[in-house]
Structures are given as structure tokens and as C-alpha cells.
Coordinates of C-alpha atoms in Angstrom, one line a residue:
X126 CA 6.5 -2.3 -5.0
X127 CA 3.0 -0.5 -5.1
X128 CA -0.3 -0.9 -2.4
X129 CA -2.6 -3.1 -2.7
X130 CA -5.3 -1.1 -4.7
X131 CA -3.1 0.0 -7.4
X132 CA -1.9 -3.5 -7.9
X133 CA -5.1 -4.6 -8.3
X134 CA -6.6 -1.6 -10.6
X135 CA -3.6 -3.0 -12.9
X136 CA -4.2 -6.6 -12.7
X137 CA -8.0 -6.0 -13.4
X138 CA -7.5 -3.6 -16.2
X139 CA -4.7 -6.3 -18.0
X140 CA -6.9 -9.1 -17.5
X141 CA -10.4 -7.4 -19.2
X142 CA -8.1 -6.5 -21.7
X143 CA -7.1 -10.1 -22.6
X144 CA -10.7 -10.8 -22.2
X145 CA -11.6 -8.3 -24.5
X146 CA -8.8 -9.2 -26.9
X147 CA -10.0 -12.7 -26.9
X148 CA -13.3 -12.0 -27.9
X149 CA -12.2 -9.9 -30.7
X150 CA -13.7 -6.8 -29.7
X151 CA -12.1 -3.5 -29.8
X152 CA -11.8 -0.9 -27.2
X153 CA -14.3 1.3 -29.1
X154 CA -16.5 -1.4 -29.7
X155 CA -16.5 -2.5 -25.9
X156 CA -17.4 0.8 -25.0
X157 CA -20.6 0.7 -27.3
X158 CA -21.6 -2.6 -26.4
X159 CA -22.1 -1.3 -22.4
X160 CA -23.1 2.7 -23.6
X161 CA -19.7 4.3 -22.5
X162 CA -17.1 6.5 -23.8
X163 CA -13.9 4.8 -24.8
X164 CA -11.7 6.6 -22.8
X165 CA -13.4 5.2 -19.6
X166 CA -12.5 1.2 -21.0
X167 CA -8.8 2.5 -21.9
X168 CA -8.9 4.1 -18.3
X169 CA -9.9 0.7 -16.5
X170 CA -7.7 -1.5 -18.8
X171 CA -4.5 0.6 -17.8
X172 CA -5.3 0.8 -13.9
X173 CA -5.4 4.5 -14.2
X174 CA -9.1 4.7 -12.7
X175 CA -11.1 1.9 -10.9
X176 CA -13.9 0.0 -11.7
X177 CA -16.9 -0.3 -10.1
X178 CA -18.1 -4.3 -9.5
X179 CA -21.2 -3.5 -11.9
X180 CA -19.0 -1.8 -14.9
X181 CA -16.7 -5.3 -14.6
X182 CA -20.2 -7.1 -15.0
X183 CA -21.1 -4.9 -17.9
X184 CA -17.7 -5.8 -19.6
X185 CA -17.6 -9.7 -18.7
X186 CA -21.4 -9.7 -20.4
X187 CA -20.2 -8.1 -23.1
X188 CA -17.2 -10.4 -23.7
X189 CA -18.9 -13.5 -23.4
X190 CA -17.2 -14.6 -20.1
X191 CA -19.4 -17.3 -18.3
X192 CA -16.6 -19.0 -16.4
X193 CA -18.2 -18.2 -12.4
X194 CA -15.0 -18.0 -10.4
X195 CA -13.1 -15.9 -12.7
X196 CA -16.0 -13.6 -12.8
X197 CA -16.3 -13.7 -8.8
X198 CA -12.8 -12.9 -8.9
X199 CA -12.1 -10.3 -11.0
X200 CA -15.5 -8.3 -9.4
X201 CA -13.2 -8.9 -5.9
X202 CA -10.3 -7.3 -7.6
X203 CA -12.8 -4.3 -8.4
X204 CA -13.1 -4.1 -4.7
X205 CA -16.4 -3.8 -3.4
X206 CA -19.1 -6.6 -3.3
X207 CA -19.6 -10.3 -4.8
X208 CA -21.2 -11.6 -8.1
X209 CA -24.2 -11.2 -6.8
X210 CA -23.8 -7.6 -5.7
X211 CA -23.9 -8.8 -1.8
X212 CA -21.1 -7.5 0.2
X213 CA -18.5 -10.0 2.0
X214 CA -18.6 -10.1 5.4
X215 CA -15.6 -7.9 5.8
X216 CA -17.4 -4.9 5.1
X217 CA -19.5 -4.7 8.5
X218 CA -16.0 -3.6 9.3
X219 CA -16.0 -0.5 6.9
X220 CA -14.3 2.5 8.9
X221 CA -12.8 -0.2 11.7
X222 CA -9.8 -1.8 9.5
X223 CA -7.5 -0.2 7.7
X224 CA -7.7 -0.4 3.8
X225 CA -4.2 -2.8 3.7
X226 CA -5.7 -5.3 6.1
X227 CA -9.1 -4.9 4.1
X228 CA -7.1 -5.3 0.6
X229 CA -5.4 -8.6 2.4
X230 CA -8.4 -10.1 3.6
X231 CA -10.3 -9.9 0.3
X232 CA -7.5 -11.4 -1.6
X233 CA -6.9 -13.8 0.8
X234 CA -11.1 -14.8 0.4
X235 CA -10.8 -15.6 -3.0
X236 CA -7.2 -17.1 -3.5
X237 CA -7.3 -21.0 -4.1
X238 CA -3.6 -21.3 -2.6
X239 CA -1.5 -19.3 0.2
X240 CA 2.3 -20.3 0.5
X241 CA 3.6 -18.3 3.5
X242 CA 7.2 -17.9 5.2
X243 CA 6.5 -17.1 9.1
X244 CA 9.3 -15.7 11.3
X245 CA 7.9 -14.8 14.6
X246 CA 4.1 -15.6 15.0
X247 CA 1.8 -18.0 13.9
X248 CA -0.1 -17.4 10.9
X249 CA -3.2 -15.9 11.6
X250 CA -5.4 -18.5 9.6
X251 CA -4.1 -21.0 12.7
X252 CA -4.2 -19.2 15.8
X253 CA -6.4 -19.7 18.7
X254 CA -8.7 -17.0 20.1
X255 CA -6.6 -16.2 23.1
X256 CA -3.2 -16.7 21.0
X257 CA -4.7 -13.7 18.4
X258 CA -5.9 -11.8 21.4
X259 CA -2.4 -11.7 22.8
X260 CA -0.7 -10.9 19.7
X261 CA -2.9 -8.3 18.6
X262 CA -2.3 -6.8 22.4
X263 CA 1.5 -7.0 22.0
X264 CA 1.6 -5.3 18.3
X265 CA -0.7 -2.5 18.8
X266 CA 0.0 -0.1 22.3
X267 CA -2.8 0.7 24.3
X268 CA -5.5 -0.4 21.8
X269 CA -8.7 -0.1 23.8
X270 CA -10.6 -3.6 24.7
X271 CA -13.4 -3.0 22.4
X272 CA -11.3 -2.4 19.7
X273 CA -9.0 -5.5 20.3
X274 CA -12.2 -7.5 20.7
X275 CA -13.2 -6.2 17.1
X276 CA -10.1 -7.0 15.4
X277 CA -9.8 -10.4 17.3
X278 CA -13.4 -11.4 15.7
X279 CA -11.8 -10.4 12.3
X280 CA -8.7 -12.7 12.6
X281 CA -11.1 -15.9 13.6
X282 CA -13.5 -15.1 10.6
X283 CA -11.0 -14.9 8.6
X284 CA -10.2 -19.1 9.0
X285 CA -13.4 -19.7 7.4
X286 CA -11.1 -19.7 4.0
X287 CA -9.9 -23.1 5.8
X288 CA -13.6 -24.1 5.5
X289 CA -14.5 -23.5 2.5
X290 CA -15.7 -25.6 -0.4
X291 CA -12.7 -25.6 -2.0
X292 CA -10.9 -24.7 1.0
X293 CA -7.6 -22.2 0.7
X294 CA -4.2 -24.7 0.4
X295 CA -2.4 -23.8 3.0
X296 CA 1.6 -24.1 2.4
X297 CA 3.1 -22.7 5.5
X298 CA 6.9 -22.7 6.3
X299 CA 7.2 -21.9 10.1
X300 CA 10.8 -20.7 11.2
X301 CA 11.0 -22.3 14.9
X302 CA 10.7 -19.2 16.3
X303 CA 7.4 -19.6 16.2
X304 CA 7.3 -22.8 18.5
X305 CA 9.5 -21.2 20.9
X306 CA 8.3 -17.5 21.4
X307 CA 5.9 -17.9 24.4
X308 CA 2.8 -16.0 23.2
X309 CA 0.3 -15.1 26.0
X310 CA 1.7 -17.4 28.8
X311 CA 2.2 -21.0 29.0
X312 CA -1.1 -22.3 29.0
X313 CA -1.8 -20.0 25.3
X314 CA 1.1 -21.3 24.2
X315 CA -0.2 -24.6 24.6
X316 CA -3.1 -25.0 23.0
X317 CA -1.5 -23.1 19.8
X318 CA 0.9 -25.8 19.4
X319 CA -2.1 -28.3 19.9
X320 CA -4.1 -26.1 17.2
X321 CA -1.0 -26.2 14.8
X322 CA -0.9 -30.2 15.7
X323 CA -4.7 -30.6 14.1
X324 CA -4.1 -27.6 11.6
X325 CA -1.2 -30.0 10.0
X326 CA -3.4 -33.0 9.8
X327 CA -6.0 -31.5 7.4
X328 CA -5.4 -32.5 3.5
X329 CA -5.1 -29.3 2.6
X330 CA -2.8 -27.7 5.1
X331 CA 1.1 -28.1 4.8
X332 CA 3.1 -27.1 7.4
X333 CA 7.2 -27.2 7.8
X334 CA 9.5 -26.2 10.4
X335 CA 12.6 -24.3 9.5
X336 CA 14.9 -25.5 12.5
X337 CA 17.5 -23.1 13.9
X338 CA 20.1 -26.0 12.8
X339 CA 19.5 -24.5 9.5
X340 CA 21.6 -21.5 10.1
X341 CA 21.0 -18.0 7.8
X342 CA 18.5 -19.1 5.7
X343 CA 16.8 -16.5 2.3
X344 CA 13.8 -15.9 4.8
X345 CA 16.0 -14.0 7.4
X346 CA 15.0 -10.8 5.8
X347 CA 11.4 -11.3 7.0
X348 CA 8.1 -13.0 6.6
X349 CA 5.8 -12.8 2.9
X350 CA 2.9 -14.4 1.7
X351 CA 2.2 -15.2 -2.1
X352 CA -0.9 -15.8 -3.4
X353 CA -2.4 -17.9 -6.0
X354 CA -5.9 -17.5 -7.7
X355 CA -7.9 -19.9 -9.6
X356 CA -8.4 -19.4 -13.3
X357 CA -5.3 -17.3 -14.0
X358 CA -1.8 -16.7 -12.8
X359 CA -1.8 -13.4 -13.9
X360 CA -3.2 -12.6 -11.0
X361 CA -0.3 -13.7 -8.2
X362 CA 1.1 -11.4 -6.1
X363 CA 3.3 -11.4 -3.2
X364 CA 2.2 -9.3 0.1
X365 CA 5.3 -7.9 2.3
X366 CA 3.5 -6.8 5.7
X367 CA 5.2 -4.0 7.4
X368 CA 4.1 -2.8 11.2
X369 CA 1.5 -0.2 9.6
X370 CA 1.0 -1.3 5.7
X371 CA 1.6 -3.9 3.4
X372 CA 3.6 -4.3 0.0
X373 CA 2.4 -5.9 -3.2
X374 CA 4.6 -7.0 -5.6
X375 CA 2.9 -8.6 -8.8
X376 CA 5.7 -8.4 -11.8
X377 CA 6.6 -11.5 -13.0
X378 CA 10.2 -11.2 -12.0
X379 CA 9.0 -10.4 -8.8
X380 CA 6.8 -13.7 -7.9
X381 CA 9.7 -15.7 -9.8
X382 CA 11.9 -14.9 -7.2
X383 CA 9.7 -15.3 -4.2
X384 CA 8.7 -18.5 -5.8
X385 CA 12.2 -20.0 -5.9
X386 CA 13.3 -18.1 -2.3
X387 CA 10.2 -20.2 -0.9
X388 CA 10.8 -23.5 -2.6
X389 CA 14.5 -23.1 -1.3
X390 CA 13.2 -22.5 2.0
X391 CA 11.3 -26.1 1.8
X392 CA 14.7 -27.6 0.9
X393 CA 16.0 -26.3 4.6
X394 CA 13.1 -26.6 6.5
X395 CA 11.9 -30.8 7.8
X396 CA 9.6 -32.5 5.5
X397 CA 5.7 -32.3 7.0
X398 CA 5.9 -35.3 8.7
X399 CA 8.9 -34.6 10.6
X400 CA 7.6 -31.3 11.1
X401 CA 4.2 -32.3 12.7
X402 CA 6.1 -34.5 15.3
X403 CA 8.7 -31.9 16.2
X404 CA 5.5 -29.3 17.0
X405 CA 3.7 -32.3 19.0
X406 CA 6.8 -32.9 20.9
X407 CA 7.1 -29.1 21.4
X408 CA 3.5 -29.4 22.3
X409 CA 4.2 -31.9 24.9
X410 CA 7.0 -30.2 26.0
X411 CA 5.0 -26.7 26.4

């Protein structure tokens, strides 16, 4: 288990390597090509420094890459701006978030596919104003209104992924919990359910209910999200969040068994059809 940033230092560095390998280049020659020493590409291509977003563009020119996501990508995964050198809207909130939240959000902005297990809340990509507001409250003591305001407007921009052109698939297993834990009152309560209602009717958004029938269940141990990228799997990884940081894990052995812990789930939890009635009775009944 390792933070974010170092996760993705070493997923960057292992896939410009296979670039670089694939081209036929050499370390020694890659570091000619772009007018470095070639300590600096072995550096980058073992995660033991960073790279900036222009030395990954340097390096994908050099190897011939041309495919636009995967370059988008892997200039994310150097972690500061885009392709074009613009920065993403998350950093007007430089010096407000903490860097786990800010690692989170940019992986989640350039993931093609999100399989989540949820145990007590809502995901945040499908919560209501008032139903963030409220959470955000409860999980964080005495946070001034501003603040909470700030951090509120972050969790709603965040659903733009939803949006998108592609837009993030959205595989969500929710443990019913979720349903039942009144959030904000009542009347919040109710229009989450509602939201989750219309979130579950989109194409590209899957939800299922894990009922209590189901007993002890491999998710009891807590919530995790596992990500998916375009162009490569090599670049998976499975975020753990923790009341003030999150885990990545990204070895292989590591998303195999998340991967079969949430397909398992799916075998407990009601199909999506069943589950959208079950949250529009527990709508109706709200």
C-alpha cells in the first residue's frame, strides 16, 4: 500500500518505459533525443523522481506516441496540467484540498470506468447539494461555513465526469445502508433517493443494492473504489479512503483481488433492475 503520488510516479515511469522500449530507443538515446542526462530518464522510469507534464511531452515526441488520450493521461499522472498545458479545474483549489483528495479527483477525471463498493453514504458522483452539504458537516467537526461551502462546490463539480463525452461508467454496489441512514433530515433524504432513482436510469450508470438479507458479505471490511483507464490497464489502481488519507494499491495481485471481491459482491447484491425499484420504493417510502 503506498499514496497516491508515489503510485503514480511508478505507473508513469513503467509505462514511458514500455513506450520507450517499443520504439526501440534506449535510455541513453532517449535522453539525447530531448537534451538530458540519462540518469534523469532512469530516475523518471523507476518512480524515484517526478516528472514534470512538459518532460512527459518531450519523451512521448520523442517516442512517436500520437495516441491523444494516452498522452492526456499519462501528462495527468505527472500531475500538474493537461495536454495543452491548461490546468484542470481542480487547481483553483490549490492550498484548499488536501493532496489525497486532489490525487482522487484527477484520477477520477481521466478514468473511463469507476466500480465502487459503498457502505455508508452515497457516492459522491450522486449526491445532491444539500445531501453533500450534510455529509461533509457530519465528517469534518466544526469546519467553518466558508470552508464547507468550498468543499461542497468541489463534490458537485466533480459529477461533470457523469457528463462527459465519453462519460465515466459508473458500476456502483450500494450496501443498503445507504438507503436507510437518514442523511440531513427527511426531506434530504428524499430527494437523494429520487437523484439515485434518475442516476440508475442513465446508460452508463449501474447501480445494485446489497440487501441486509445478504448477511456478512467480503465488503464488511469497508468501502474501495477501483479504477480503470483508457488505453492501458497498467494503469488500475484501487483507492482505500481512510477518515484523513487515502490508500492506493496498483500491483497486479492487488486489483485481482479487489476485482473478484467486487464481482462476488454483484453475485449478493439485486440485479439493477431490481435494485432501481427497491430505491424507488424506498424513495416512496422516504
Amino acid at each position: 500500500m503506498q499514496h497516491g503520488p508515489v503510485v503514480r510516479r511508478r505507473k508513469l515511469g513503467a509505462e514511458l518505459r514500455a513506450l520507450r522500449t517499443s520504439a526501440g530507443i534506449t535510455s541513453g538515446e532517449a535522453a539525447r533525443l530531448v537534451g538530458w542526462h540519462q540518469s534523469k530518464v532512469s530516475r523518471i522510469e523507476t518512480g524515484t523522481s517526478g516528472a514534470k507534464p512538459a518532460d512527459v511531452r518531450l519523451l512521448l515526441d520523442a517516442y512517436g506516441v500520437e495516441d491523444r488520450e494516452l498522452r492526456e493521461l499519462l501528462v495527468v499522472l505527472a500531475g500538474s496540467d493537461d495536454a495543452g498545458g491548461r490546468h484542470h479545474w481542480w487547481h483553483a483549489y490549490r492550498g484548499v484540498l488536501p493532496p489525497t483528495y486532489w490525487d482522487f479527483i484527477s484520477l477520477e477525471s481521466q478514468a473511463s470506468a469507476m466500480r465502487t463498493l459503498e457502505t455508508t453514504v452515497v457516492p459522491g458522483l450522486l449526491q445532491t447539494p444539500e445531501y453533500a452539504r450534510a455529509v461533509t458537516r457530519a465528517a469534518v467537526d466544526g469546519l467553518p461555513e466558508e470552508r464547507l461551502d468550498t468543499l461542497v462546490e468541489v463534490r458537485l463539480a466533480r459529477q461533470d465526469v457523469l457528463r462527459a463525452d465519453p462519460p465515466l461508467e459508473l458500476n456502483a454496489v450500494l450496501d443498503e445502508a445507504v438507503l436507510r441512514r437518514e442523511v440531513g433530515g427527511p426531506g434530504v433524504m428524499a430527494r437523494q433517493l429520487t437523484r439515485l432513482v434518475e442516476a440508475a436510469r442513465l446508460p452508463h450508470v449501474r447501480l445494485q443494492v446489497l440487501p441486509f438479507s445478504a448477511g456478512a458479505h467480503i465488503g464488511v471490511t469497508g468501502p474501495f473504489v477501483i479504477f480503470s483507464f483508457p488505453s492501458t490497464s497498467d494503469l488500475d489502481v484501487v483507492v482505500l479512503d481512510h477518515l484523513t488519507s487515502s490508500l492506493h494499491l496498483e500491483r497486479k495481485e492487488d486489483l485481482e483481488a479487489y476485482t473478484e471481491a467486487f464481482n462476488a459482491l454483484l453475485l449478493h447484491a439485486l440485479s439493477p433492475e431490481d435494485s432501481l425499484d427497491y430505491i424507488a420504493a424506498t424513495a416512496a417510502g422516504a
